[in-house]
PDB file of C-alpha atoms in Angstrom:
ATOM      1  CA  GLN A 284      90.730-181.150-116.678  1.00 94.00           C
ATOM      2  CA  VAL A 285      90.785-178.738-113.746  1.00 96.00           C
ATOM      3  CA  GLN A 286      87.585-176.875-112.987  1.00 97.00           C
ATOM      4  CA  LEU A 287      86.804-174.440-110.194  1.00 98.00           C
ATOM      5  CA  ALA A 288      83.188-173.438-109.595  1.00 98.00           C
ATOM      6  CA  GLU A 289      82.363-170.606-107.202  1.00 98.00           C
ATOM      7  CA  SER A 290      78.997-170.077-105.544  1.00 98.00           C
ATOM      8  CA  GLY A 291      77.506-168.227-102.606  1.00 98.00           C
ATOM      9  CA  GLY A 292      77.736-164.642-103.755  1.00 98.00           C
ATOM     10  CA  GLY A 293      74.874-162.218-103.387  1.00 98.00           C
ATOM     11  CA  SER A 294      73.739-158.899-101.994  1.00 98.00           C
ATOM     12  CA  VAL A 295      74.029-158.061 -98.311  1.00 98.00           C
ATOM     13  CA  GLN A 296      73.944-154.984 -96.121  1.00 98.00           C
ATOM     14  CA  ALA A 297      77.066-153.639 -94.470  1.00 98.00           C
ATOM     15  CA  GLY A 298      77.903-155.600 -91.337  1.00 98.00           C
ATOM     16  CA  GLY A 299      76.429-158.790 -92.744  1.00 98.00           C
ATOM     17  CA  SER A 300      78.039-162.085 -93.689  1.00 98.00           C
ATOM     18  CA  LEU A 301      78.361-164.371 -96.693  1.00 98.00           C
ATOM     19  CA  ARG A 302      80.112-167.676 -97.260  1.00 98.00           C
ATOM     20  CA  LEU A 303      81.580-168.370-100.669  1.00 98.00           C
ATOM     21  CA  SER A 304      82.272-171.894-101.887  1.00 98.00           C
ATOM     22  CA  CYS A 305      84.611-173.148-104.597  1.00 98.00           C
ATOM     23  CA  ALA A 306      84.041-176.731-105.719  1.00 98.00           C
ATOM     24  CA  ALA A 307      87.138-178.179-107.356  1.00 98.00           C
ATOM     25  CA  SER A 308      87.432-181.020-109.847  1.00 97.00           C
ATOM     26  CA  GLY A 309      90.484-182.370-111.626  1.00 96.00           C
ATOM     27  CA  LEU A 310      92.751-181.563-108.693  1.00 95.00           C
ATOM     28  CA  THR A 311      92.993-182.364-104.976  1.00 95.00           C
ATOM     29  CA  ILE A 312      92.751-179.105-103.054  1.00 95.00           C
ATOM     30  CA  SER A 313      94.766-180.357-100.081  1.00 93.00           C
ATOM     31  CA  ARG A 314      97.750-180.951-102.376  1.00 94.00           C
ATOM     32  CA  ASN A 315      97.763-177.524-103.962  1.00 95.00           C
ATOM     33  CA  CYS A 316      97.781-173.828-103.138  1.00 96.00           C
ATOM     34  CA  LEU A 317      94.251-172.386-103.197  1.00 97.00           C
ATOM     35  CA  SER A 318      93.271-168.744-102.954  1.00 97.00           C
ATOM     36  CA  TRP A 319      90.506-166.207-103.241  1.00 98.00           C
ATOM     37  CA  PHE A 320      90.872-163.048-105.308  1.00 98.00           C
ATOM     38  CA  ARG A 321      88.497-160.211-106.055  1.00 98.00           C
ATOM     39  CA  GLN A 322      88.168-157.623-108.774  1.00 98.00           C
ATOM     40  CA  VAL A 323      86.135-154.519-109.441  1.00 98.00           C
ATOM     41  CA  PRO A 324      85.785-153.047-112.928  1.00 95.00           C
ATOM     42  CA  GLY A 325      88.726-150.906-113.903  1.00 95.00           C
ATOM     43  CA  LYS A 326      91.010-152.234-111.173  1.00 96.00           C
ATOM     44  CA  GLU A 327      93.539-155.034-110.951  1.00 95.00           C
ATOM     45  CA  ARG A 328      92.616-158.358-109.445  1.00 96.00           C
ATOM     46  CA  GLU A 329      93.408-158.306-105.713  1.00 96.00           C
ATOM     47  CA  GLY A 330      94.525-161.259-103.626  1.00 97.00           C
ATOM     48  CA  VAL A 331      92.266-161.725-100.590  1.00 98.00           C
ATOM     49  CA  ALA A 332      93.210-164.983 -98.871  1.00 98.00           C
ATOM     50  CA  VAL A 333      95.487-167.971 -99.415  1.00 97.00           C
ATOM     51  CA  LEU A 334      95.442-171.492 -97.989  1.00 97.00           C
ATOM     52  CA  ASN A 335      98.586-173.539 -98.504  1.00 95.00           C
ATOM     53  CA  ARG A 336      98.999-177.294 -98.505  1.00 93.00           C
ATOM     54  CA  PRO A 337      99.814-177.683 -94.767  1.00 93.00           C
ATOM     55  CA  GLY A 338      96.842-175.482 -93.930  1.00 93.00           C
ATOM     56  CA  SER A 339      98.508-172.158 -93.154  1.00 95.00           C
ATOM     57  CA  THR A 340      96.742-169.002 -94.249  1.00 96.00           C
ATOM     58  CA  THR A 341      97.645-165.572 -95.587  1.00 96.00           C
ATOM     59  CA  TYR A 342      95.270-162.614 -95.752  1.00 97.00           C
ATOM     60  CA  ALA A 343      95.282-159.205 -97.329  1.00 97.00           C
ATOM     61  CA  ASP A 344      95.453-156.467 -94.697  1.00 97.00           C
ATOM     62  CA  SER A 345      92.071-155.169 -95.816  1.00 97.00           C
ATOM     63  CA  VAL A 346      90.273-158.369 -94.755  1.00 98.00           C
ATOM     64  CA  LYS A 347      92.291-159.579 -91.749  1.00 98.00           C
ATOM     65  CA  GLY A 348      90.063-160.380 -88.814  1.00 98.00           C
ATOM     66  CA  ARG A 349      86.926-160.377 -90.979  1.00 98.00           C
ATOM     67  CA  PHE A 350      87.460-163.113 -93.596  1.00 98.00           C
ATOM     68  CA  THR A 351      88.389-166.751 -93.029  1.00 98.00           C
ATOM     69  CA  ILE A 352      89.600-169.164 -95.697  1.00 98.00           C
ATOM     70  CA  SER A 353      89.132-172.882 -95.143  1.00 98.00           C
ATOM     71  CA  ARG A 354      88.688-176.162 -96.989  1.00 97.00           C
ATOM     72  CA  ASP A 355      86.773-179.406 -96.699  1.00 97.00           C
ATOM     73  CA  ASN A 356      89.046-182.105 -98.053  1.00 96.00           C
ATOM     74  CA  GLY A 357      86.257-184.667 -98.180  1.00 97.00           C
ATOM     75  CA  LYS A 358      84.180-182.403-100.405  1.00 98.00           C
ATOM     76  CA  ASN A 359      87.235-181.046-102.247  1.00 98.00           C
ATOM     77  CA  THR A 360      85.800-177.585-101.662  1.00 98.00           C
ATOM     78  CA  LEU A 361      87.354-174.270-100.660  1.00 98.00           C
ATOM     79  CA  TYR A 362      85.441-171.695 -98.619  1.00 98.00           C
ATOM     80  CA  LEU A 363      85.649-168.017 -97.783  1.00 98.00           C
ATOM     81  CA  GLN A 364      83.658-166.921 -94.751  1.00 98.00           C
ATOM     82  CA  MET A 365      83.173-163.168 -94.957  1.00 98.00           C
ATOM     83  CA  ASP A 366      81.970-161.351 -91.837  1.00 98.00           C
ATOM     84  CA  THR A 367      81.481-157.688 -90.999  1.00 98.00           C
ATOM     85  CA  LEU A 368      81.224-156.908 -94.690  1.00 98.00           C
ATOM     86  CA  LYS A 369      81.850-153.373 -95.897  1.00 98.00           C
ATOM     87  CA  PRO A 370      80.738-151.620 -99.098  1.00 98.00           C
ATOM     88  CA  GLU A 371      84.363-151.657-100.264  1.00 97.00           C
ATOM     89  CA  ASP A 372      84.221-155.464-100.277  1.00 98.00           C
ATOM     90  CA  THR A 373      81.890-155.259-103.272  1.00 98.00           C
ATOM     91  CA  ALA A 374      83.568-157.139-106.148  1.00 98.00           C
ATOM     92  CA  MET A 375      83.579-160.246-108.274  1.00 98.00           C
ATOM     93  CA  TYR A 376      85.239-162.983-106.229  1.00 98.00           C
ATOM     94  CA  TYR A 377      87.308-165.727-107.848  1.00 98.00           C
ATOM     95  CA  CYS A 378      88.961-168.835-106.524  1.00 98.00           C
ATOM     96  CA  ALA A 379      92.306-169.825-107.978  1.00 97.00           C
ATOM     97  CA  ALA A 380      94.661-172.793-107.837  1.00 97.00           C
ATOM     98  CA  ASP A 381      98.449-172.823-108.029  1.00 94.00           C
ATOM     99  CA  MET A 382      99.524-176.403-108.639  1.00 91.00           C
ATOM    100  CA  GLY A 383     101.795-177.623-105.851  1.00 88.00           C
ATOM    101  CA  ALA A 384     103.216-175.338-103.206  1.00 89.00           C
ATOM    102  CA  CYS A 385     102.276-171.689-102.936  1.00 90.00           C
ATOM    103  CA  ASP A 386     104.413-169.109-104.669  1.00 87.00           C
ATOM    104  CA  ILE A 387     106.669-166.985-102.475  1.00 86.00           C
ATOM    105  CA  ARG A 388     104.202-164.120-103.029  1.00 88.00           C
ATOM    106  CA  PRO A 389     100.866-165.950-102.994  1.00 90.00           C
ATOM    107  CA  LEU A 390      98.637-162.877-103.138  1.00 90.00           C
ATOM    108  CA  LEU A 391      99.806-162.049-106.652  1.00 88.00           C
ATOM    109  CA  SER A 392      97.481-163.258-109.396  1.00 86.00           C
ATOM    110  CA  GLY A 393     100.306-164.176-111.763  1.00 85.00           C
ATOM    111  CA  ALA A 394     101.214-167.178-109.637  1.00 87.00           C
ATOM    112  CA  TYR A 395      98.000-169.073-110.368  1.00 94.00           C
ATOM    113  CA  ASP A 396      97.332-171.662-113.041  1.00 92.00           C
ATOM    114  CA  TYR A 397      93.559-172.100-112.836  1.00 96.00           C
ATOM    115  CA  TRP A 398      90.652-169.763-112.176  1.00 97.00           C
ATOM    116  CA  GLY A 399      86.936-170.075-111.641  1.00 98.00           C
ATOM    117  CA  GLN A 400      84.312-167.955-113.359  1.00 97.00           C
ATOM    118  CA  GLY A 401      83.633-165.809-110.313  1.00 98.00           C
ATOM    119  CA  THR A 402      80.706-164.966-108.057  1.00 98.00           C
ATOM    120  CA  GLN A 403      79.470-161.422-107.437  1.00 98.00           C
ATOM    121  CA  VAL A 404      79.363-159.951-103.943  1.00 98.00           C
ATOM    122  CA  THR A 405      77.559-156.652-103.414  1.00 98.00           C
ATOM    123  CA  VAL A 406      77.554-154.889-100.045  1.00 98.00           C
ATOM    124  CA  SER A 407      75.234-151.941 -99.570  1.00 98.00           C
ATOM    125  CA  SER A 408      75.632-149.237 -96.947  1.00 95.00           C
TER     126      SER A 408
END
């Protein structure tokens, strides 16, 4: 049974940093496509960052240069380092797994098979 458990969310002032973690069980993260998404009420879920099996990354334009996705294979955990946070980064953040290789459009939520429960990030101005 695949489970993804996010942690690390919280409240921070604009310009601050947070690091989100996603502990995976039931799958090996280095063998699958792992991503971070975010969602605010009333809006569609938005792809933020993707890490494919060889270790290449894809980022949404809105977070390029500020967010970094990474993984620790030994801990089977995915991370999202978020720096220079802005109020518009406020959202519920989810990690997601697409079994095997990444879809040709990996920032689309429909490509993913498994989701965590989410962790809230709130950035105040």
